[in-house]
Short mmCIF file of C-alpha atoms in Angstrom, two decimals:
data_model
loop_
_atom_site.label_atom_id
_atom_site.label_comp_id
_atom_site.label_asym_id
_atom_site.label_seq_id
_atom_site.Cartn_x
_atom_site.Cartn_y
_atom_site.Cartn_z
CA UNK Z 2 99.84 68.47 -108.46
CA UNK Z 3 96.13 68.47 -107.84
CA UNK Z 4 94.84 68.56 -104.26
CA UNK Z 5 91.58 68.95 -102.47
CA UNK Z 6 89.59 71.89 -103.68
CA UNK Z 7 88.79 74.40 -100.94
CA UNK Z 8 85.16 75.14 -100.25
CA UNK Z 9 83.65 78.57 -100.42
CA UNK Z 10 85.04 79.46 -96.98
CA UNK Z 11 88.56 78.81 -98.12
CA UNK Z 12 89.05 75.77 -95.87
CA UNK Z 13 90.03 72.42 -97.32
CA UNK Z 14 87.21 69.89 -97.25
CA UNK Z 15 87.15 67.30 -94.47
CA UNK Z 16 87.21 63.58 -95.11
CA UNK Z 17 84.42 62.32 -97.27
CA UNK Z 18 81.74 60.12 -95.91
CA UNK Z 19 82.68 56.56 -96.41
CA UNK Z 20 86.40 57.23 -96.53
CA UNK Z 21 88.50 55.14 -94.13
CA UNK Z 22 89.36 58.12 -91.99
CA UNK Z 23 85.78 59.24 -91.47
CA UNK Z 24 84.56 56.60 -89.00
CA UNK Z 25 87.70 56.79 -86.87
CA UNK Z 26 87.70 60.56 -86.77
CA UNK Z 27 84.00 60.71 -86.09
CA UNK Z 28 84.26 58.22 -83.27
CA UNK Z 29 87.25 60.13 -81.90
CA UNK Z 30 85.25 63.34 -81.88
CA UNK Z 31 82.36 61.63 -80.17
CA UNK Z 32 84.62 60.10 -77.57
CA UNK Z 33 86.36 63.38 -76.90
CA UNK Z 34 83.01 65.10 -76.40
CA UNK Z 35 81.97 62.51 -73.80
CA UNK Z 36 85.20 62.34 -71.75
CA UNK Z 37 85.69 64.93 -68.96
CA UNK Z 38 88.63 67.26 -69.38
CA UNK Z 39 91.84 65.98 -67.87
CA UNK Z 40 92.86 67.76 -64.64
CA UNK Z 41 95.65 70.24 -64.94
CA UNK Z 42 99.03 69.13 -63.71
CA UNK Z 43 99.52 70.05 -60.07
CA UNK Z 44 95.84 70.85 -59.42
CA UNK Z 45 94.55 69.62 -56.02
CA UNK Z 46 92.10 66.72 -55.98
CA UNK Z 47 88.45 67.51 -55.30
CA UNK Z 48 87.69 67.66 -51.56
CA UNK Z 49 86.42 64.50 -49.91
CA UNK Z 50 83.12 64.33 -48.08
CA UNK Z 51 84.82 64.83 -44.71
CA UNK Z 52 86.75 67.83 -46.00
CA UNK Z 53 83.54 69.41 -47.26
CA UNK Z 54 81.89 68.87 -43.87
CA UNK Z 55 84.94 70.28 -42.07
CA UNK Z 56 84.96 73.30 -44.37
CA UNK Z 57 81.24 73.93 -43.81
CA UNK Z 58 81.61 73.84 -40.01
CA UNK Z 59 84.90 75.80 -40.09
CA UNK Z 60 86.75 72.87 -38.48
CA UNK Z 61 90.29 73.98 -39.22
CA UNK Z 62 92.91 72.00 -37.29
CA UNK Z 63 93.56 74.69 -34.69
CA UNK Z 64 89.81 75.16 -34.17
CA UNK Z 65 89.44 71.41 -33.54
CA UNK Z 66 92.19 71.67 -30.93
CA UNK Z 67 90.40 74.51 -29.15
CA UNK Z 68 87.06 72.65 -29.25
CA UNK Z 69 88.62 69.53 -27.74
CA UNK Z 70 90.19 71.70 -25.05
CA UNK Z 71 86.80 73.29 -24.31
CA UNK Z 72 85.20 69.88 -23.86
CA UNK Z 73 87.95 68.48 -21.62
CA UNK Z 74 88.58 71.52 -19.42
CA UNK Z 75 84.90 72.45 -19.39
CA UNK Z 76 83.92 68.93 -18.36
CA UNK Z 77 86.27 68.99 -15.40
CA UNK Z 78 85.22 72.53 -14.52
CA UNK Z 79 81.52 71.65 -14.49
CA UNK Z 80 82.07 68.39 -12.60
CA UNK Z 81 83.55 70.20 -9.61
CA UNK Z 82 82.54 73.84 -9.77
CA UNK Z 83 78.78 73.26 -9.89
CA UNK Z 84 78.97 71.51 -6.51
CA UNK Z 85 81.28 73.98 -4.78
CA UNK Z 86 78.46 75.42 -2.60
CA UNK Z 87 77.74 71.92 -1.24
CA UNK Z 88 81.47 71.36 -0.70
CA UNK Z 89 81.91 74.68 1.12
CA UNK Z 90 79.02 73.97 3.48
CA UNK Z 91 80.39 70.48 4.17
CA UNK Z 92 83.74 72.08 5.03
CA UNK Z 93 82.03 74.44 7.49
CA UNK Z 94 82.06 77.54 5.30
CA UNK Z 95 78.46 78.61 5.82
CA UNK Z 96 76.11 80.58 3.54
CA UNK Z 97 78.13 83.80 3.67
CA UNK Z 98 81.17 82.03 2.25
CA UNK Z 99 78.99 80.59 -0.53
CA UNK Z 100 77.69 84.06 -1.35
CA UNK Z 101 81.20 85.50 -1.33
CA UNK Z 102 82.38 82.82 -3.77
CA UNK Z 103 79.51 83.64 -6.13
CA UNK Z 104 80.36 87.35 -6.00
CA UNK Z 105 84.03 86.53 -6.55
CA UNK Z 106 83.14 84.45 -9.60
CA UNK Z 107 81.25 87.33 -11.23
CA UNK Z 108 83.94 89.88 -10.44
CA UNK Z 109 86.80 87.72 -11.71
CA UNK Z 110 84.92 86.92 -14.92
CA UNK Z 111 84.84 90.65 -15.62
CA UNK Z 112 88.41 91.42 -14.59
CA UNK Z 113 90.13 88.48 -16.29
CA UNK Z 114 88.83 89.07 -19.82
CA UNK Z 115 91.14 91.93 -20.76
CA UNK Z 116 94.42 90.47 -19.41
CA UNK Z 117 93.52 87.22 -21.15
CA UNK Z 118 93.14 88.99 -24.48
CA UNK Z 119 96.23 91.16 -23.88
CA UNK Z 120 98.41 88.12 -23.18
CA UNK Z 121 97.07 86.29 -26.25
CA UNK Z 122 97.99 89.27 -28.42
CA UNK Z 123 101.46 89.47 -26.87
CA UNK Z 124 102.60 85.83 -26.91
CA UNK Z 125 100.10 84.15 -29.24
CA UNK Z 126 97.04 81.99 -28.71
CA UNK Z 127 98.86 78.67 -28.29
CA UNK Z 128 101.23 79.89 -25.57
CA UNK Z 129 98.55 81.89 -23.77
CA UNK Z 130 96.21 78.88 -23.60
CA UNK Z 131 99.10 76.88 -22.15
CA UNK Z 132 99.51 79.53 -19.43
CA UNK Z 133 95.76 79.59 -18.70
CA UNK Z 134 95.63 75.80 -18.35
CA UNK Z 135 98.59 75.81 -15.96
CA UNK Z 136 96.90 78.51 -13.85
CA UNK Z 137 93.70 76.45 -13.60
CA UNK Z 138 95.68 73.31 -12.73
CA UNK Z 139 97.44 75.19 -9.92
CA UNK Z 140 94.03 76.11 -8.51
CA UNK Z 141 92.89 72.48 -8.62
CA UNK Z 142 96.06 71.38 -6.81
CA UNK Z 143 95.49 73.89 -4.00
CA UNK Z 144 91.98 72.53 -3.42
CA UNK Z 145 93.19 68.91 -3.56
CA UNK Z 146 96.09 69.42 -1.15
CA UNK Z 147 94.28 71.55 1.46
CA UNK Z 148 90.77 70.46 2.41
CA UNK Z 149 89.44 73.71 3.83
CA UNK Z 150 87.00 76.36 2.66
CA UNK Z 151 89.81 78.94 2.77
CA UNK Z 152 91.81 76.82 0.30
CA UNK Z 153 88.75 76.61 -1.95
CA UNK Z 154 88.50 80.41 -2.05
CA UNK Z 155 92.21 80.77 -2.83
CA UNK Z 156 92.15 78.02 -5.46
CA UNK Z 157 88.99 79.41 -7.05
CA UNK Z 158 90.83 82.62 -7.88
CA UNK Z 159 92.93 80.46 -10.21
CA UNK Z 160 90.58 77.81 -11.61
CA UNK Z 161 87.54 80.08 -12.03
CA UNK Z 162 89.71 82.22 -14.29
CA UNK Z 163 89.96 79.69 -17.12
CA UNK Z 164 86.81 80.55 -19.05
CA UNK Z 165 87.22 84.32 -18.78
CA UNK Z 166 90.92 84.19 -19.64
CA UNK Z 167 90.62 81.75 -22.54
CA UNK Z 168 87.58 83.20 -24.32
CA UNK Z 169 89.37 86.26 -25.79
CA UNK Z 170 92.25 84.02 -26.91
CA UNK Z 171 89.77 81.65 -28.55
CA UNK Z 172 88.04 84.50 -30.37
CA UNK Z 173 91.44 85.81 -31.45
CA UNK Z 174 92.34 82.38 -32.85
CA UNK Z 175 89.08 82.28 -34.81
CA UNK Z 176 89.93 85.70 -36.25
CA UNK Z 177 93.42 84.49 -37.19
CA UNK Z 178 92.66 81.17 -38.88
CA UNK Z 179 89.22 81.72 -40.41
CA UNK Z 180 88.15 84.16 -43.12
CA UNK Z 181 85.42 86.65 -42.27
CA UNK Z 182 82.92 84.56 -44.25
CA UNK Z 183 83.37 81.65 -41.79
CA UNK Z 184 83.85 83.44 -38.47
CA UNK Z 185 80.22 83.29 -37.38
CA UNK Z 186 80.16 79.55 -38.07
CA UNK Z 187 83.39 79.14 -36.10
CA UNK Z 188 82.01 81.06 -33.10
CA UNK Z 189 78.72 79.13 -33.33
CA UNK Z 190 80.41 75.73 -33.35
CA UNK Z 191 82.49 76.85 -30.34
CA UNK Z 192 79.34 77.98 -28.50
CA UNK Z 193 77.59 74.72 -29.37
CA UNK Z 194 80.49 72.52 -28.24
CA UNK Z 195 80.69 74.41 -24.93
CA UNK Z 196 77.16 73.16 -24.16
CA UNK Z 197 78.34 69.54 -24.10
CA UNK Z 198 80.28 69.80 -20.81
CA UNK Z 199 77.56 72.07 -19.44
CA UNK Z 200 75.15 69.15 -19.80
CA UNK Z 201 77.43 66.20 -18.95
CA UNK Z 202 79.75 67.69 -16.31
CA UNK Z 203 77.12 68.20 -13.57
CA UNK Z 204 75.76 64.72 -14.26
CA UNK Z 205 79.20 63.15 -13.71
CA UNK Z 206 79.91 65.32 -10.66
CA UNK Z 207 76.50 64.57 -9.18
CA UNK Z 208 77.14 60.84 -9.57
CA UNK Z 209 80.41 61.17 -7.62
CA UNK Z 210 78.67 63.18 -4.88
CA UNK Z 211 75.93 60.52 -4.67
CA UNK Z 212 78.44 57.68 -4.42
CA UNK Z 213 81.00 59.22 -2.07
CA UNK Z 214 79.18 62.08 -0.33
CA UNK Z 215 79.82 65.82 -0.70
CA UNK Z 216 83.31 65.85 0.83
CA UNK Z 217 84.93 62.93 -0.98
CA UNK Z 218 82.70 63.20 -4.06
CA UNK Z 219 83.67 66.80 -4.87
CA UNK Z 220 87.32 66.02 -4.05
CA UNK Z 221 87.27 63.19 -6.61
CA UNK Z 222 85.59 65.57 -9.06
CA UNK Z 223 88.55 67.92 -8.66
CA UNK Z 224 90.89 64.97 -9.34
CA UNK Z 225 88.98 64.35 -12.57
CA UNK Z 226 89.17 68.05 -13.43
CA UNK Z 227 92.95 68.04 -12.97
CA UNK Z 228 93.39 64.92 -15.14
CA UNK Z 229 91.23 66.37 -17.91
CA UNK Z 230 93.14 69.66 -17.79
CA UNK Z 231 96.42 67.75 -18.28
CA UNK Z 232 94.99 65.83 -21.26
CA UNK Z 233 93.64 69.08 -22.72
CA UNK Z 234 97.03 70.76 -22.32
CA UNK Z 235 98.77 67.98 -24.29
CA UNK Z 236 96.04 67.94 -26.93
CA UNK Z 237 96.06 71.68 -27.51
CA UNK Z 238 99.85 71.80 -27.87
CA UNK Z 239 99.70 69.07 -30.53
CA UNK Z 240 96.69 70.36 -32.48
CA UNK Z 241 96.89 74.16 -32.34
CA UNK Z 242 99.24 75.73 -34.86
CA UNK Z 243 101.19 78.76 -33.71
CA UNK Z 244 100.33 81.62 -36.03
CA UNK Z 245 102.88 84.40 -36.57
CA UNK Z 246 101.98 87.66 -34.89
CA UNK Z 247 101.52 90.48 -37.42
CA UNK Z 248 104.22 93.12 -37.09
CA UNK Z 249 103.02 96.72 -36.91
CA UNK Z 250 103.61 98.52 -40.21
CA UNK Z 251 106.70 100.72 -40.37
CA UNK Z 252 105.67 104.30 -41.08
CA UNK Z 253 107.16 105.87 -44.18
CA UNK Z 254 109.71 108.59 -43.48
CA UNK Z 255 108.04 111.95 -43.47
CA UNK Z 256 109.77 115.20 -42.61
CA UNK Z 257 106.57 117.22 -42.63
CA UNK Z 258 105.45 116.24 -39.15
CA UNK Z 259 105.97 114.01 -36.12
CA UNK Z 260 106.18 110.26 -36.66
CA UNK Z 261 102.95 108.28 -36.70
CA UNK Z 262 101.87 106.61 -33.49
CA UNK Z 263 102.53 102.88 -33.31
CA UNK Z 264 99.67 100.48 -34.01
CA UNK Z 265 99.56 99.42 -30.36
CA UNK Z 266 98.50 102.95 -29.42
CA UNK Z 267 95.34 102.79 -31.53
CA UNK Z 268 92.12 102.45 -29.51
CA UNK Z 269 90.88 98.90 -29.13
CA UNK Z 270 87.23 99.95 -29.02
CA UNK Z 271 86.47 102.35 -31.83
CA UNK Z 272 83.19 104.23 -32.39
CA UNK Z 273 81.45 101.33 -34.16
CA UNK Z 274 82.37 98.79 -31.50
CA UNK Z 275 81.49 101.31 -28.77
CA UNK Z 276 77.94 101.60 -30.09
CA UNK Z 277 77.58 97.82 -29.96
CA UNK Z 278 79.00 97.85 -26.41
CA UNK Z 279 76.42 100.41 -25.22
CA UNK Z 280 73.57 98.33 -26.63
CA UNK Z 281 75.02 95.14 -25.17
CA UNK Z 282 75.33 96.68 -21.68
CA UNK Z 283 71.70 97.81 -21.71
CA UNK Z 284 70.51 94.39 -22.90
CA UNK Z 285 72.64 92.61 -20.26
CA UNK Z 286 70.99 94.76 -17.60
CA UNK Z 287 67.76 93.27 -18.92
CA UNK Z 288 69.19 89.76 -18.56
CA UNK Z 289 70.99 90.03 -15.21
CA UNK Z 290 68.48 92.01 -13.14
CA UNK Z 291 66.04 89.06 -12.87
CA UNK Z 292 68.59 86.28 -13.53
CA UNK Z 293 69.09 84.88 -9.98
CA UNK Z 294 65.38 85.20 -9.20
CA UNK Z 295 64.02 83.14 -12.10
CA UNK Z 296 64.31 79.90 -10.12
CA UNK Z 297 62.59 81.59 -7.14
CA UNK Z 298 59.79 82.77 -9.42
CA UNK Z 299 59.28 79.25 -10.75
CA UNK Z 300 59.71 77.12 -7.63
CA UNK Z 301 58.73 79.37 -4.71
CA UNK Z 302 56.18 81.71 -6.24
CA UNK Z 303 54.49 79.20 -8.56
CA UNK Z 304 55.36 75.89 -6.83
CA UNK Z 305 57.14 74.06 -9.62
CA UNK Z 306 59.19 71.05 -8.59
CA UNK Z 307 62.92 70.77 -9.11
CA UNK Z 308 62.36 68.25 -11.90
CA UNK Z 309 59.99 70.63 -13.68
CA UNK Z 310 62.48 73.46 -13.40
CA UNK Z 311 65.15 71.12 -14.78
CA UNK Z 312 62.89 70.42 -17.76
CA UNK Z 313 62.50 74.15 -18.34
CA UNK Z 314 66.28 74.51 -18.38
CA UNK Z 315 66.52 71.62 -20.85
CA UNK Z 316 64.03 73.35 -23.14
CA UNK Z 317 66.19 76.47 -23.06
CA UNK Z 318 69.43 74.57 -23.79
CA UNK Z 319 68.01 72.48 -26.63
CA UNK Z 320 66.47 75.56 -28.24
CA UNK Z 321 69.79 77.38 -28.08
CA UNK Z 322 71.69 74.45 -29.60
CA UNK Z 323 69.20 74.06 -32.45
CA UNK Z 324 69.43 77.68 -33.58
CA UNK Z 325 73.23 78.05 -33.48
CA UNK Z 326 74.32 76.46 -36.74
CA UNK Z 327 71.47 77.46 -39.10
CA UNK Z 328 71.75 81.08 -38.00
CA UNK Z 329 75.53 80.98 -38.34
CA UNK Z 330 75.24 79.63 -41.88
CA UNK Z 331 72.81 82.42 -42.80
CA UNK Z 332 74.80 85.16 -41.05
CA UNK Z 333 78.01 84.24 -42.88
CA UNK Z 334 76.14 84.75 -46.17
CA UNK Z 335 74.56 88.02 -45.23
CA UNK Z 336 75.11 91.00 -42.96
CA UNK Z 337 75.31 90.43 -39.20
CA UNK Z 338 73.32 93.34 -37.77
CA UNK Z 339 69.80 91.88 -38.31
CA UNK Z 340 70.74 88.73 -36.38
CA UNK Z 341 72.18 90.74 -33.48
CA UNK Z 342 69.01 92.87 -33.37
CA UNK Z 343 66.90 89.71 -33.23
CA UNK Z 344 68.87 88.26 -30.33
CA UNK Z 345 68.43 91.56 -28.45
CA UNK Z 346 64.68 91.31 -29.12
CA UNK Z 347 64.53 87.85 -27.50
CA UNK Z 348 66.56 89.06 -24.51
CA UNK Z 349 64.02 91.87 -24.12
CA UNK Z 350 60.93 89.69 -24.44
CA UNK Z 351 61.86 87.10 -21.82
CA UNK Z 352 61.13 89.18 -18.65
CA UNK Z 353 57.75 90.21 -20.03
CA UNK Z 354 56.78 86.65 -21.03
CA UNK Z 355 58.00 85.36 -17.66
CA UNK Z 356 55.87 87.91 -15.80
CA UNK Z 357 52.72 86.49 -17.41
CA UNK Z 358 53.69 82.81 -16.98
CA UNK Z 359 52.39 81.12 -13.84
CA UNK Z 360 52.04 77.42 -14.77
CA UNK Z 361 54.33 74.89 -16.39
CA UNK Z 362 53.37 75.18 -20.06
CA UNK Z 363 53.39 78.99 -20.22
CA UNK Z 364 56.74 78.85 -18.41
CA UNK Z 365 57.94 76.31 -20.98
CA UNK Z 366 57.15 78.85 -23.68
CA UNK Z 367 59.00 81.52 -21.70
CA UNK Z 368 62.10 79.33 -21.53
CA UNK Z 369 61.76 78.59 -25.24
CA UNK Z 370 61.96 82.36 -25.78
CA UNK Z 371 64.92 82.44 -23.40
CA UNK Z 372 66.68 79.82 -25.54
CA UNK Z 373 66.06 81.92 -28.64
CA UNK Z 374 68.16 84.69 -27.09
CA UNK Z 375 71.12 82.68 -28.39
CA UNK Z 376 69.76 83.33 -31.91
CA UNK Z 377 72.42 85.88 -32.72
CA UNK Z 378 74.88 85.56 -29.82
CA UNK Z 379 77.64 83.92 -31.88
CA UNK Z 380 76.94 86.50 -34.58
CA UNK Z 381 77.40 89.28 -32.00
CA UNK Z 382 80.75 87.81 -30.94
CA UNK Z 383 81.81 87.52 -34.59
CA UNK Z 384 80.79 91.16 -35.11
CA UNK Z 385 83.01 92.17 -32.18
CA UNK Z 386 86.09 90.62 -33.77
CA UNK Z 387 85.11 92.02 -37.18
CA UNK Z 388 84.91 95.56 -35.73
CA UNK Z 389 88.13 95.16 -33.71
CA UNK Z 390 91.49 96.49 -34.98
CA UNK Z 391 93.21 93.99 -37.28
CA UNK Z 392 95.76 91.90 -35.42
CA UNK Z 393 94.43 92.96 -31.99
CA UNK Z 394 91.13 91.08 -31.96
CA UNK Z 395 91.83 89.16 -28.74
CA UNK Z 396 92.77 92.29 -26.76
CA UNK Z 397 89.74 94.19 -28.11
CA UNK Z 398 87.46 91.27 -27.25
CA UNK Z 399 88.88 91.15 -23.72
CA UNK Z 400 88.54 94.89 -23.16
CA UNK Z 401 84.98 94.78 -24.50
CA UNK Z 402 84.03 92.13 -21.93
CA UNK Z 403 85.93 93.91 -19.17
CA UNK Z 404 83.87 97.07 -19.62
CA UNK Z 405 80.61 95.21 -20.19
CA UNK Z 406 80.79 92.80 -17.26
CA UNK Z 407 82.10 95.36 -14.75
CA UNK Z 408 79.24 97.75 -15.51
CA UNK Z 409 76.61 95.01 -15.70
CA UNK Z 410 77.69 93.58 -12.32
CA UNK Z 411 76.55 96.86 -10.74
CA UNK Z 412 73.19 96.64 -12.48
CA UNK Z 413 72.80 93.00 -11.48
CA UNK Z 414 73.26 93.95 -7.83
CA UNK Z 415 70.63 96.66 -8.25
CA UNK Z 416 68.19 93.97 -9.36
CA UNK Z 417 68.03 92.76 -5.75
CA UNK Z 418 66.47 96.05 -4.60
CA UNK Z 419 64.03 95.98 -7.52
CA UNK Z 420 62.97 92.43 -6.62
CA UNK Z 421 62.37 93.54 -3.02
CA UNK Z 422 60.03 96.20 -4.41
CA UNK Z 423 58.18 93.42 -6.24
CA UNK Z 424 58.81 90.91 -9.04
CA UNK Z 425 56.77 93.01 -11.47
CA UNK Z 426 58.97 96.06 -10.77
CA UNK Z 427 62.09 94.02 -11.49
CA UNK Z 428 60.76 92.42 -14.67
CA UNK Z 429 59.27 95.60 -16.13
CA UNK Z 430 62.50 97.51 -15.44
CA UNK Z 431 64.50 94.74 -17.10
CA UNK Z 432 62.20 94.91 -20.12
CA UNK Z 433 62.71 98.68 -20.34
CA UNK Z 434 66.50 98.31 -20.36
CA UNK Z 435 66.30 95.62 -23.03
CA UNK Z 436 64.03 97.75 -25.20
CA UNK Z 437 66.40 100.72 -24.91
CA UNK Z 438 69.40 98.60 -25.91
CA UNK Z 439 67.58 97.01 -28.84
CA UNK Z 440 66.39 100.35 -30.23
CA UNK Z 441 69.83 101.92 -29.76
CA UNK Z 442 71.55 99.21 -31.79
CA UNK Z 443 68.81 99.06 -34.42
CA UNK Z 444 69.11 102.82 -35.01
CA UNK Z 445 72.81 103.49 -34.33
CA UNK Z 446 74.59 100.15 -34.63
CA UNK Z 447 76.96 99.63 -37.54
CA UNK Z 448 76.94 96.63 -39.83
CA UNK Z 449 79.65 95.27 -42.07
CA UNK Z 450 79.23 94.00 -45.61
CA UNK Z 451 79.49 90.32 -46.27
CA UNK Z 452 83.10 89.19 -45.79
#
């Protein structure tokens, strides 16, 4: 039987041009070359536009729950807390009581960070945030039930604690649910969202004080704070997923020596994180020494009005918000150290620029520089949790802030004596501390490769 004769390559010839099969096969080949390949069975559909946006901004479900909690609790906190000095004076507390409350606020912010991180590592982020919200609500109830300045001081021990207690737990949650390549974005979005209640809370609280006076207005602000804390508590319990706590690895049996120490005994702040801590303390000396005197420099020394000083603060806040996300996007695609160095540079420059600013527009530039100090702040926080022991990020973050804020509180108090010697003495000393911290981290600080 005769068949098609193979060509020189040994393959049988294809259909001849003009044969009935040729047009169909040719069109089939053309069609198959134009159609996209069929998706594999079981493959997930391509992400929608919202999912792509959520992925870019690291908006995992638990992160959204924490951000909503920050807005609600922060809004209530800023509504009432910003007007506590007015409330204390109206209750007969006097200026010494106001000063004591301010000192108490700074001290508690330092002391609460580590227990907040420790509890988050022990019982998990979701349960610890529940505890922190209940503690703050108890403080609000004390102030609402007893209208006295003594009750405000007692209640403040509880409701002032929320931010310091919850921050390590929040950083621990970011470390748990986000990969290293998205942690800086997660911290940046958290820092950005926290600015919303900082801007809106005092406006709402001030409206209540204007309508009802300092006594009733602040009391109603505390009612609003309590209601928002309840809503935040429900929201966080629905949205935040409980992540399993990593169990410490079981050491392999070894008869050659004593058993290995458990993971909990490992130091929370290792050499790399300690070098960052030293630099951060020096730079925070630079920030805190002149911090309470900036408004005096602007309004008393150089006669700016309250509205003008408010505009300067707005310039600082808007600048900070504009740099958060672009820098986070870049830092997650590169190493973190250069961004931390740059934020230390802006911390260092502000006292020097402020010293040479005596009218509104030079001061506006100084506050623009002050806003740029947030350039790498989320990146610094992300670097802390990257350098922390795996599974103990919240406790390490809390201990880091405990050491930093306790030491810096001493330096901040020393700034008062420097200001008495003269504003230039204070500002030049602050600049020197900032320069020392920046150089230390630039030369000795450790970086991590891209996650």
